[in-house]
mmCIF file of C-alpha atoms and ligand atoms in Angstrom:
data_model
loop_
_atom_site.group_PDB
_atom_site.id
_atom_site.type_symbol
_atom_site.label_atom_id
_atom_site.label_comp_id
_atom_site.label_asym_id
_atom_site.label_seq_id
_atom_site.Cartn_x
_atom_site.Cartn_y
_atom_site.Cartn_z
ATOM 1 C CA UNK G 14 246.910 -5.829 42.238
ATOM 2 C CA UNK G 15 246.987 -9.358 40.638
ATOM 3 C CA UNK G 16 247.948 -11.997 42.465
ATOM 4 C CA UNK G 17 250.811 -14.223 41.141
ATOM 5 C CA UNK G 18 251.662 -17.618 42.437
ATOM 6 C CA UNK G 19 255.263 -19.130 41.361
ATOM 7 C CA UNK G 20 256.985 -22.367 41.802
ATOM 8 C CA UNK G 21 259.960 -23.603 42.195
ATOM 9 C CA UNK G 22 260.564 -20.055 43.871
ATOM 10 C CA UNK G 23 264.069 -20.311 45.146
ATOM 11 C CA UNK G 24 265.760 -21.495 42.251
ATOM 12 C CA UNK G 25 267.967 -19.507 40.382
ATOM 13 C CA UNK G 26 265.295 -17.617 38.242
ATOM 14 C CA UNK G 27 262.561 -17.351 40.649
ATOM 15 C CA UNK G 28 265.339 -15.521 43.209
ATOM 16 C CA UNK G 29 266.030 -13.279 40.767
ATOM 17 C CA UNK G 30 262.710 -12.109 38.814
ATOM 18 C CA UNK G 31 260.496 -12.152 41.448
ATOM 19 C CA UNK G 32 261.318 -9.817 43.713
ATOM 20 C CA UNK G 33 261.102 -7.266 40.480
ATOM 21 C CA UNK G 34 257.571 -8.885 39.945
ATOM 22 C CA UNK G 35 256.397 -7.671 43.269
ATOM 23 C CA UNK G 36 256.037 -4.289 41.970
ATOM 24 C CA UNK G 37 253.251 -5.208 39.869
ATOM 25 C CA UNK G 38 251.792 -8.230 41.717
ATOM 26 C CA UNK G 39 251.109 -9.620 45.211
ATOM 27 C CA UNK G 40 253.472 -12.508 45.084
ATOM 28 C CA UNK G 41 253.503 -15.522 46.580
ATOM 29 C CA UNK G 42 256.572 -17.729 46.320
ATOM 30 C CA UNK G 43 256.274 -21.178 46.906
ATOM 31 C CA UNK G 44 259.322 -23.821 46.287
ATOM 32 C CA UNK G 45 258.939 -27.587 46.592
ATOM 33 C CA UNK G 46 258.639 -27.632 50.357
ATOM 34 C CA UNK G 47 255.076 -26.068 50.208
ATOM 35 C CA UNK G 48 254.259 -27.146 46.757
ATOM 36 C CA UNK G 49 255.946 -29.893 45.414
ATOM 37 C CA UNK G 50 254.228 -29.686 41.426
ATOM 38 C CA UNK G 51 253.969 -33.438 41.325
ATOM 39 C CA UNK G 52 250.802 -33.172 43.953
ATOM 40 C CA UNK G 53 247.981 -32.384 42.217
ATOM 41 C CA UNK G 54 245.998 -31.884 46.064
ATOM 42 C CA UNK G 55 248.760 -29.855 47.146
ATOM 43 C CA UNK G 56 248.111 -27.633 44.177
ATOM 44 C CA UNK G 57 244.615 -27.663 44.851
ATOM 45 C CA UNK G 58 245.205 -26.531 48.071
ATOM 46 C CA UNK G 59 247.716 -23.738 47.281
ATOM 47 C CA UNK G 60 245.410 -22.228 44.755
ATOM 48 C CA UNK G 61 242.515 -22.919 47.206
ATOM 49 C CA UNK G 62 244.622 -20.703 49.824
ATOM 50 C CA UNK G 63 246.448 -18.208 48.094
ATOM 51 C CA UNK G 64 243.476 -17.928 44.769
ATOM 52 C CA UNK G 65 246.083 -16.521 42.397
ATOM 53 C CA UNK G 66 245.198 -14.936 39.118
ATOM 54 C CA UNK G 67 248.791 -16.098 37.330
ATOM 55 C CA UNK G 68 250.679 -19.079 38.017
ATOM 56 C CA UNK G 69 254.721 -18.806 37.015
ATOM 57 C CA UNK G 70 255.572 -22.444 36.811
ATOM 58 C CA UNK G 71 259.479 -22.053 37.419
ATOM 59 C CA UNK G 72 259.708 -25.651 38.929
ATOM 60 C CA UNK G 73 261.513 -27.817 37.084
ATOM 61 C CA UNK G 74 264.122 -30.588 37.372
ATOM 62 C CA UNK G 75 266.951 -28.529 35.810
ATOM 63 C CA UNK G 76 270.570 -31.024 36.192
ATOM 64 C CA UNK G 77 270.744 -31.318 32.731
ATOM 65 C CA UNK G 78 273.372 -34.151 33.052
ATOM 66 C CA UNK G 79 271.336 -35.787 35.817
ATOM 67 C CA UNK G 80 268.370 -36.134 33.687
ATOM 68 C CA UNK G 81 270.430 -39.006 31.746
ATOM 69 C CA UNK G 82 270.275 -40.925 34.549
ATOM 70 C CA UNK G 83 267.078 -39.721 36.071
ATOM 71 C CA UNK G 84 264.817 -40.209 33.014
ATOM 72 C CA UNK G 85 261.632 -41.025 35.034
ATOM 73 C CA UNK G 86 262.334 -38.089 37.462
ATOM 74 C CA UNK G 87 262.769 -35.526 34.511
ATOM 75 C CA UNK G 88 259.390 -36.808 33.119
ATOM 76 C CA UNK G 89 257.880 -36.428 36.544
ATOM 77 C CA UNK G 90 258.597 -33.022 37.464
ATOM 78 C CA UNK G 91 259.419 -31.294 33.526
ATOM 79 C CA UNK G 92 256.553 -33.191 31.746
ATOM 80 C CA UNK G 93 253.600 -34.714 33.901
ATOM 81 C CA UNK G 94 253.999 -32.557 36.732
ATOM 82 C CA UNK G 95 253.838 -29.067 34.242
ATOM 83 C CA UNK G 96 250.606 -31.117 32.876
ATOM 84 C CA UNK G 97 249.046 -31.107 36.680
ATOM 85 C CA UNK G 98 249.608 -27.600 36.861
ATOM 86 C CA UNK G 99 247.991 -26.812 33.785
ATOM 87 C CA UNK G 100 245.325 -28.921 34.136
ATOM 88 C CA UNK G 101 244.740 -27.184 38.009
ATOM 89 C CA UNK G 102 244.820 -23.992 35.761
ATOM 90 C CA UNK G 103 241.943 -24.829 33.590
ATOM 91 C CA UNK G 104 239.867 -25.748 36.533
ATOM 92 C CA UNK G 105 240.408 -23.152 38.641
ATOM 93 C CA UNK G 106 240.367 -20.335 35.576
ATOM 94 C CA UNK G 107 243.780 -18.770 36.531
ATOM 95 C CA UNK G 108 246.641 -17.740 33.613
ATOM 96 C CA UNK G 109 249.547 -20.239 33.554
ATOM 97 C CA UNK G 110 253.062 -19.039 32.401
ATOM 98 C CA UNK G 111 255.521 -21.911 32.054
ATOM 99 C CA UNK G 112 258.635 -21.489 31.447
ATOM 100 C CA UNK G 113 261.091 -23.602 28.901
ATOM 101 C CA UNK G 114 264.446 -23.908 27.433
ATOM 102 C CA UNK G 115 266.513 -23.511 23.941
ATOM 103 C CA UNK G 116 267.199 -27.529 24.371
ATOM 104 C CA UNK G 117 263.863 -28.425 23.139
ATOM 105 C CA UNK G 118 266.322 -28.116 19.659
ATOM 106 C CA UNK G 119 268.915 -29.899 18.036
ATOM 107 C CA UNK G 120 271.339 -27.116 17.620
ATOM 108 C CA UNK G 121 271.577 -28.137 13.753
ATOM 109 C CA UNK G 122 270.215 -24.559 12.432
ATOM 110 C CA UNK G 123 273.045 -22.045 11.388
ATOM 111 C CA UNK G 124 270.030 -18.921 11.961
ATOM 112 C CA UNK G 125 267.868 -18.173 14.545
ATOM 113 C CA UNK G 126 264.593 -20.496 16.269
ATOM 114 C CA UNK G 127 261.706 -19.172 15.299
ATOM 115 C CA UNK G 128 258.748 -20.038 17.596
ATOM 116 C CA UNK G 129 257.669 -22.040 14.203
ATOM 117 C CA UNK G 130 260.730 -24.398 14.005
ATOM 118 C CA UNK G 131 260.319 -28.106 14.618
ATOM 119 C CA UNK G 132 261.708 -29.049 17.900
ATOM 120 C CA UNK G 133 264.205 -31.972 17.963
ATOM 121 C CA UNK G 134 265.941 -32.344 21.482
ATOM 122 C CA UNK G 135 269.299 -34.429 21.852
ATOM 123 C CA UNK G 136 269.061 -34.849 25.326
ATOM 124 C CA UNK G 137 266.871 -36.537 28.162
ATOM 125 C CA UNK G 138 265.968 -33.035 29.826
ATOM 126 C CA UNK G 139 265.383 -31.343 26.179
ATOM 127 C CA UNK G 140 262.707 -33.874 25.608
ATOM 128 C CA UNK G 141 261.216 -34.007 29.104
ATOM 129 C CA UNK G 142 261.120 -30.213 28.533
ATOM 130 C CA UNK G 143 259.169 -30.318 25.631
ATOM 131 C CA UNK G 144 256.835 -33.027 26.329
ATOM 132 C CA UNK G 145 256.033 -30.401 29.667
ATOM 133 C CA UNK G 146 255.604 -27.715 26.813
ATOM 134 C CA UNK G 147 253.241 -30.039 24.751
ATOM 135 C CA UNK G 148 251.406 -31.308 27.973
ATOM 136 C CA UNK G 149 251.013 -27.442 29.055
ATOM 137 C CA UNK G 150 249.088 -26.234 25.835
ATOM 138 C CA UNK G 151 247.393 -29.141 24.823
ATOM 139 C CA UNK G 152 245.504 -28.601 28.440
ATOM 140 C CA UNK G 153 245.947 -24.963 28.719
ATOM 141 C CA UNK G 154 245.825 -22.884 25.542
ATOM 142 C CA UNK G 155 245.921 -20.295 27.170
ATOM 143 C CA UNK G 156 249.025 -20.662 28.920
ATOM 144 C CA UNK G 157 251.736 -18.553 28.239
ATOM 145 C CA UNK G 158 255.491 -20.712 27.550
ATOM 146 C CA UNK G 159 258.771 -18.610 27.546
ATOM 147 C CA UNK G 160 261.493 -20.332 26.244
ATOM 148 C CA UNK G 161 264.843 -18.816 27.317
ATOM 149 C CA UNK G 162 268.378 -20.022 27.524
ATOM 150 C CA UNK G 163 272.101 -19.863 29.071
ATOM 151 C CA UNK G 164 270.831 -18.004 32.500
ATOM 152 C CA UNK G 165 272.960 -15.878 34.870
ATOM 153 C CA UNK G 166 272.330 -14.225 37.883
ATOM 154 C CA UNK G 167 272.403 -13.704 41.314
ATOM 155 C CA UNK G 168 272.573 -16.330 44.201
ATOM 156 C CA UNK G 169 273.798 -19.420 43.303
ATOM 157 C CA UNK G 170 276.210 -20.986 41.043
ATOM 158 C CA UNK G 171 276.264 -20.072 37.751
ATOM 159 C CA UNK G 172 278.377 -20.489 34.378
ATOM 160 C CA UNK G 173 280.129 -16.689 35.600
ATOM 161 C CA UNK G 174 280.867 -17.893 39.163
ATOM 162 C CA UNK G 175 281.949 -21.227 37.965
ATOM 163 C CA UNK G 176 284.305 -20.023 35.257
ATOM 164 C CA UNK G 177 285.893 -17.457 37.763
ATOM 165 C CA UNK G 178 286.617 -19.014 40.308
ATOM 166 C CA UNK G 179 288.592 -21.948 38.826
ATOM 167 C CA UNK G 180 290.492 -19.338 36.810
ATOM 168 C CA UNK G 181 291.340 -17.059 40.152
ATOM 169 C CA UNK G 182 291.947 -20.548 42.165
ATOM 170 C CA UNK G 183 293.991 -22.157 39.371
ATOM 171 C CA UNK G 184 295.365 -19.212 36.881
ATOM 172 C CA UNK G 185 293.991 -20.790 33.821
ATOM 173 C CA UNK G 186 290.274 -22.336 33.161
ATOM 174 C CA UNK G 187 288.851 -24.154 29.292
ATOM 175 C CA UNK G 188 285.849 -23.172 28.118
ATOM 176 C CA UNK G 189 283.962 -24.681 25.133
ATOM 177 C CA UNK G 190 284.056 -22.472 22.011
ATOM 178 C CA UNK G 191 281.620 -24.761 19.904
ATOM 179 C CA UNK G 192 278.209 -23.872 21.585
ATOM 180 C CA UNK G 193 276.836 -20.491 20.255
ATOM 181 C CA UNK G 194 273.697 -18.765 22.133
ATOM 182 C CA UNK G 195 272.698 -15.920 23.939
ATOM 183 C CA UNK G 196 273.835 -15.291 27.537
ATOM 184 C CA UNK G 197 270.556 -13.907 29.532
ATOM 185 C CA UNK G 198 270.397 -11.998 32.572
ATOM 186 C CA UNK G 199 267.756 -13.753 34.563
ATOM 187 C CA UNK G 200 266.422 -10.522 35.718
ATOM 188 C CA UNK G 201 265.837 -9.595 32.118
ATOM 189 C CA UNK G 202 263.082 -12.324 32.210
ATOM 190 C CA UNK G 203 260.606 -10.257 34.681
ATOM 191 C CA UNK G 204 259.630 -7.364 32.322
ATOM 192 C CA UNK G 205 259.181 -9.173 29.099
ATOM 193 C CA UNK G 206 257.108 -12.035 31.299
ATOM 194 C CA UNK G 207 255.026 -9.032 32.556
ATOM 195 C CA UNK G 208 254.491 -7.832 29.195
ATOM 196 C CA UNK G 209 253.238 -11.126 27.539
ATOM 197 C CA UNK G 210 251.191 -11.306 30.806
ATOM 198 C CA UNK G 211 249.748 -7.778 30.173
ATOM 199 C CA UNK G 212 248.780 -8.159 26.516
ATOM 200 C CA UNK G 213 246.824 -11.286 27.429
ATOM 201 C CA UNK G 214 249.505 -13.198 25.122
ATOM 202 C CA UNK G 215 248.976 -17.297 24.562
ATOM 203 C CA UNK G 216 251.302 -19.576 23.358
ATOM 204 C CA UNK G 217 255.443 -20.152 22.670
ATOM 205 C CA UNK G 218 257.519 -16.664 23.127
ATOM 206 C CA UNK G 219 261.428 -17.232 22.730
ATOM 207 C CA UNK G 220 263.028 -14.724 25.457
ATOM 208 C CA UNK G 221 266.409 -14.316 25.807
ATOM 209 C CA UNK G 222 269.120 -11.530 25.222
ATOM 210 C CA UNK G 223 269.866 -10.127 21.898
ATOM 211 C CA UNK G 224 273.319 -10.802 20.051
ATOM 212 C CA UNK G 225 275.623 -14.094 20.348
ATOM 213 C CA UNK G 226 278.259 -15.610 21.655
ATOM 214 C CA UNK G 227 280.231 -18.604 22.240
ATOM 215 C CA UNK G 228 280.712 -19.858 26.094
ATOM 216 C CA UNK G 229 284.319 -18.971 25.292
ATOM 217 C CA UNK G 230 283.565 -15.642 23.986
ATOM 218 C CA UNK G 231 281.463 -15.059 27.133
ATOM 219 C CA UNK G 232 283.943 -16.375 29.490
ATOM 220 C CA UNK G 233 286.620 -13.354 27.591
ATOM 221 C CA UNK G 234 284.209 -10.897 28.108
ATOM 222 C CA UNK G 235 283.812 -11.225 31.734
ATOM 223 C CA UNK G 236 287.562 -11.923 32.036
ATOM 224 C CA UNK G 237 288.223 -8.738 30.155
ATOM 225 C CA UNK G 238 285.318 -6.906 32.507
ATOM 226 C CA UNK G 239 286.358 -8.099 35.788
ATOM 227 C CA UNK G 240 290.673 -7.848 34.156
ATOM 228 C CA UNK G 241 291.178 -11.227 35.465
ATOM 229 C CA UNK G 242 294.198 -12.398 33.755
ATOM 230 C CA UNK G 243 294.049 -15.681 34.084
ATOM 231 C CA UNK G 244 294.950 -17.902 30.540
ATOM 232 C CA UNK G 245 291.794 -18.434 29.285
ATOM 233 C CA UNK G 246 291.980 -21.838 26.633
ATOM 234 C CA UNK G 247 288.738 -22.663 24.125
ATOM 235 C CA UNK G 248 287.924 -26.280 24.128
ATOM 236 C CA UNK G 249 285.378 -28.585 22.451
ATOM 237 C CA UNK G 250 282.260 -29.946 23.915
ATOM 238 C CA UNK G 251 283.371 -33.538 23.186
ATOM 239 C CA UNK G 252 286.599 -32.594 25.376
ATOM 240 C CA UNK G 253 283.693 -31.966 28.235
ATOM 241 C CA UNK G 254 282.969 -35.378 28.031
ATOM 242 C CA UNK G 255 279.991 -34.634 29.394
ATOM 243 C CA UNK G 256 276.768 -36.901 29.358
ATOM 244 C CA UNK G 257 273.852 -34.984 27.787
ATOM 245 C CA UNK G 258 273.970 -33.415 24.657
ATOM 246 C CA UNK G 259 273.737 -29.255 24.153
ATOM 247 C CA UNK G 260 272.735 -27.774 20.971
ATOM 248 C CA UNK G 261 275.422 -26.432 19.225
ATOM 249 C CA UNK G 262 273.345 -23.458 18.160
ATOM 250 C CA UNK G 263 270.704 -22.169 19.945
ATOM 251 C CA UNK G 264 270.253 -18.434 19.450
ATOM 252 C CA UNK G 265 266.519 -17.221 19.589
ATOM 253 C CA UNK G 266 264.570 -14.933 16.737
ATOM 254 C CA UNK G 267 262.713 -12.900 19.724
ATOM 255 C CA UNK G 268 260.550 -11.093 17.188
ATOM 256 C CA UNK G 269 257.514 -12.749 17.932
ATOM 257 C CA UNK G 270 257.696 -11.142 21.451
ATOM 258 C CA UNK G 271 258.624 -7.716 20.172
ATOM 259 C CA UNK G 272 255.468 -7.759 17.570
ATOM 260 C CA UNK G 273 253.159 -9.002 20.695
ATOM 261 C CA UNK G 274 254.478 -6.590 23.379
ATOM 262 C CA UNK G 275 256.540 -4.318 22.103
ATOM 263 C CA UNK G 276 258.954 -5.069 24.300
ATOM 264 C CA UNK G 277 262.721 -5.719 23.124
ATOM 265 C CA UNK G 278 265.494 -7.186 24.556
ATOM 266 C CA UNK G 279 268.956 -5.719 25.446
ATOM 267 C CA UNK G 280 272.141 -7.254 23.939
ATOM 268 C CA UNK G 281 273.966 -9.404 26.331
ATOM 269 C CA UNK G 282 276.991 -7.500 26.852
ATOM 270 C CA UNK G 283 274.452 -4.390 28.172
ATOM 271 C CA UNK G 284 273.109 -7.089 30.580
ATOM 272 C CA UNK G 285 276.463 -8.210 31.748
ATOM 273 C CA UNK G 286 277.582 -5.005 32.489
ATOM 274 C CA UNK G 287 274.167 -4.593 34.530
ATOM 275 C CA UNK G 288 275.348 -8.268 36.411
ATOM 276 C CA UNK G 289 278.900 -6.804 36.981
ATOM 277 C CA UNK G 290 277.757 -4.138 38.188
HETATM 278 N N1 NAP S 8 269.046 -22.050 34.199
HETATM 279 C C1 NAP S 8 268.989 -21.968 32.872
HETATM 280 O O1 NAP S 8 269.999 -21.684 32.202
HETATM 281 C C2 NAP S 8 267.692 -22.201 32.152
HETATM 282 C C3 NAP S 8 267.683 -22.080 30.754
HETATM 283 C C4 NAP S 8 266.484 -22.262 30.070
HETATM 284 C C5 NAP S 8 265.330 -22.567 30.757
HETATM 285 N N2 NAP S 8 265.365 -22.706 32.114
HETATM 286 C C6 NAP S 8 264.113 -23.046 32.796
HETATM 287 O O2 NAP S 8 263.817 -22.015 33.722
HETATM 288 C C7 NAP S 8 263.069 -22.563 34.827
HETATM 289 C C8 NAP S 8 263.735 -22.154 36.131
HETATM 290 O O3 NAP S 8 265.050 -22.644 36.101
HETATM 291 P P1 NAP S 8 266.136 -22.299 37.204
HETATM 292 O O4 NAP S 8 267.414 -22.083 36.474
HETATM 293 O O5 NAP S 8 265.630 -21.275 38.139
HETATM 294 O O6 NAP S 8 266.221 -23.716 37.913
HETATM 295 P P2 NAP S 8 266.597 -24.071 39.427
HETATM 296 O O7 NAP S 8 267.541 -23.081 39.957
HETATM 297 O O8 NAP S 8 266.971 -25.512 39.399
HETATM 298 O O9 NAP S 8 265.198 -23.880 40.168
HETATM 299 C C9 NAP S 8 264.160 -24.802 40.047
HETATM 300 C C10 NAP S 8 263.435 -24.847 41.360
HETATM 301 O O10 NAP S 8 262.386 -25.830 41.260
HETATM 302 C C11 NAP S 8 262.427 -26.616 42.425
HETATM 303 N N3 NAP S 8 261.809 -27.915 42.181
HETATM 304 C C12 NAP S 8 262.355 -29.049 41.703
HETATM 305 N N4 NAP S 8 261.445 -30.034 41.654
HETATM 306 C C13 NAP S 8 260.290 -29.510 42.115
HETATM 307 C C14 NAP S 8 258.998 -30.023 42.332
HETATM 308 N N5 NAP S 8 258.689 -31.293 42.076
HETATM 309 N N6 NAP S 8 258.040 -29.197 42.833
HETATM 310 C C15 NAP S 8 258.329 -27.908 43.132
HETATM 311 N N7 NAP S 8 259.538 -27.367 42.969
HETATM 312 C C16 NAP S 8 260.520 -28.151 42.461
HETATM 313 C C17 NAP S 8 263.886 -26.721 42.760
HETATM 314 O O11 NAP S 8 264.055 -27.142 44.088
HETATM 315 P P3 NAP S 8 265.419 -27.985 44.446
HETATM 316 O O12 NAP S 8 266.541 -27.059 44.180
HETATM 317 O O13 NAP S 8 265.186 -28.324 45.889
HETATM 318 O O14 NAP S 8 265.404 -29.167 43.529
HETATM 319 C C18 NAP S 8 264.337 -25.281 42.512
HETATM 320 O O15 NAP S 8 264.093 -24.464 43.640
HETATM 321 C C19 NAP S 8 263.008 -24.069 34.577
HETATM 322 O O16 NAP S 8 261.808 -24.386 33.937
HETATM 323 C C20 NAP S 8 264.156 -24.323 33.603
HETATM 324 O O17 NAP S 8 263.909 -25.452 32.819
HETATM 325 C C21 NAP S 8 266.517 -22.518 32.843
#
């Protein structure tokens, strides 16, 4: 078997996909403790110790707010640190997979981001994001970066636990209705990341979920799921007040990772059933 190394391990993704990626590879997963991605000797070491074939970098500084405030931080970790791993990549000839985000856009598009669209983030992480993106393939062609978006799963706190629980606590809950995307089971990430992996793929893939929604829409279909009656009120992101910007569209065109693989994604309302269980 392969071996894979991934960091940033415990996070929300990493918990969830790679587990399912230990059927195909001998995992090891390593979070900041062991391996914090802004050491370049500690990453010499770990690849020294564990000589992986595949790295999944899955660290990242993800507090999108906190990024406003943190600018140099975000840069560290999303941007120079994702260059350090790279660059350890080249050197010691293993395959990188990086992962990034939908915010590398503006949100201005009314049809789906193509792999080929120009990226324009409005926000502090967006751009620390892509910069890591850039930074990754200018060193690495090789590497592999998935772009996904609006994550859910298991362990936690998520946009489903969140929304929930102030609705059972408090009977009613907002939920902005002017962000459209596609809600993505995190576990839906392993196979397609296998599959790129497994056709010796290179370059941008946009992964997420098939089909739409808004967070209000998702929020009524796990209301309606779960029959939690609670008043459920739509809202605008500018009553969120809150400090970094989100795209106001961000829905993927995942062709490019069908044509590649083969592989196609579920719609999201398959997935959330899967969630729900
Ligand atoms: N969640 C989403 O909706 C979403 C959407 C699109 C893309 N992504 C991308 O998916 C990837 C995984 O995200 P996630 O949701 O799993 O994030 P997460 O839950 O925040 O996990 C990230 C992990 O990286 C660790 N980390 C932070 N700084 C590090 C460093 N310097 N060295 C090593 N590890 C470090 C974190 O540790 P601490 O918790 O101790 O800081 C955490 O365990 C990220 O690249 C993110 O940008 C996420």
């Amino acid at each position: 078997m392969l071996r894979l190394l991934a960091t940033g391990s415990h996070g929300l993704l990493g918990s969830n996909i790679l587990p399912i990626l230990e059927r195909y590879y001998t995992v090891t997963a390593l979070d900041i403790e062991e391996w914090d991605i802004t050491d370049r000797d500690a990453g010499n070491r770990m690849i020294r110790e564990y000589k992986p074939d595949i790295i999944l970098n899955l660290a990242a500084y993800t507090n999108v707010d906190g990024c406003e405030d943190c600018l140099s931080l975000a840069d560290r970790v999303n941007a120079d640190a994702a260059g350090i791993v790279s660059d350890l990549c080249v050197r010691h000839d293993v395959k990188l997979v990086h992962i990034s985000t939908d915010y590398v856009f503006d949100g201005e598009k009314d049809s789906p981001y193509t792999e080929e669209d120009v990226p324009n983030p409005a926000s502090v992480y967006g751009l620390s994001k892509l910069s890591g993106e850039r930074k990754v393939l200018n060193a690495c062609p090789s590497a592999i970066v998935v772009r996904t978006q609006w994550l859910y799963g298991h362990g936690g706190v998520n946009f489903i636990s969140k929304v929930t629980a102030i609705a059972r606590e408090r009977g009613v809950a907002e939920v902005v209705d002017d962000q459209r995307g596609s809600p993505t089971y995190t576990k839906d990430l392993a196979e397609p990341i296998r599959a790129l992996i497994e056709k010796n793929t290179a370059g941008i893939y946009h992964v997420a979920n098939s089909g739409s929604c808004t967070w209000f829409e998702f929020a009524r279909e796990v209301f309606d799921r779960l029959k939690i009656e609670a008043q459920l009120s739509p809202i605008t992101s500018v009553h969120l007040n809150r400090k970094a910007k989100r795209p106001r569209y961000s829905v993927f065109d995942c062709s490019k990772l069908t044509r590649d693989t083969g592989f196609r994604m579920r719609p999201w309302q398959e997935a959330l059933q899967d969630y729900l269980g």
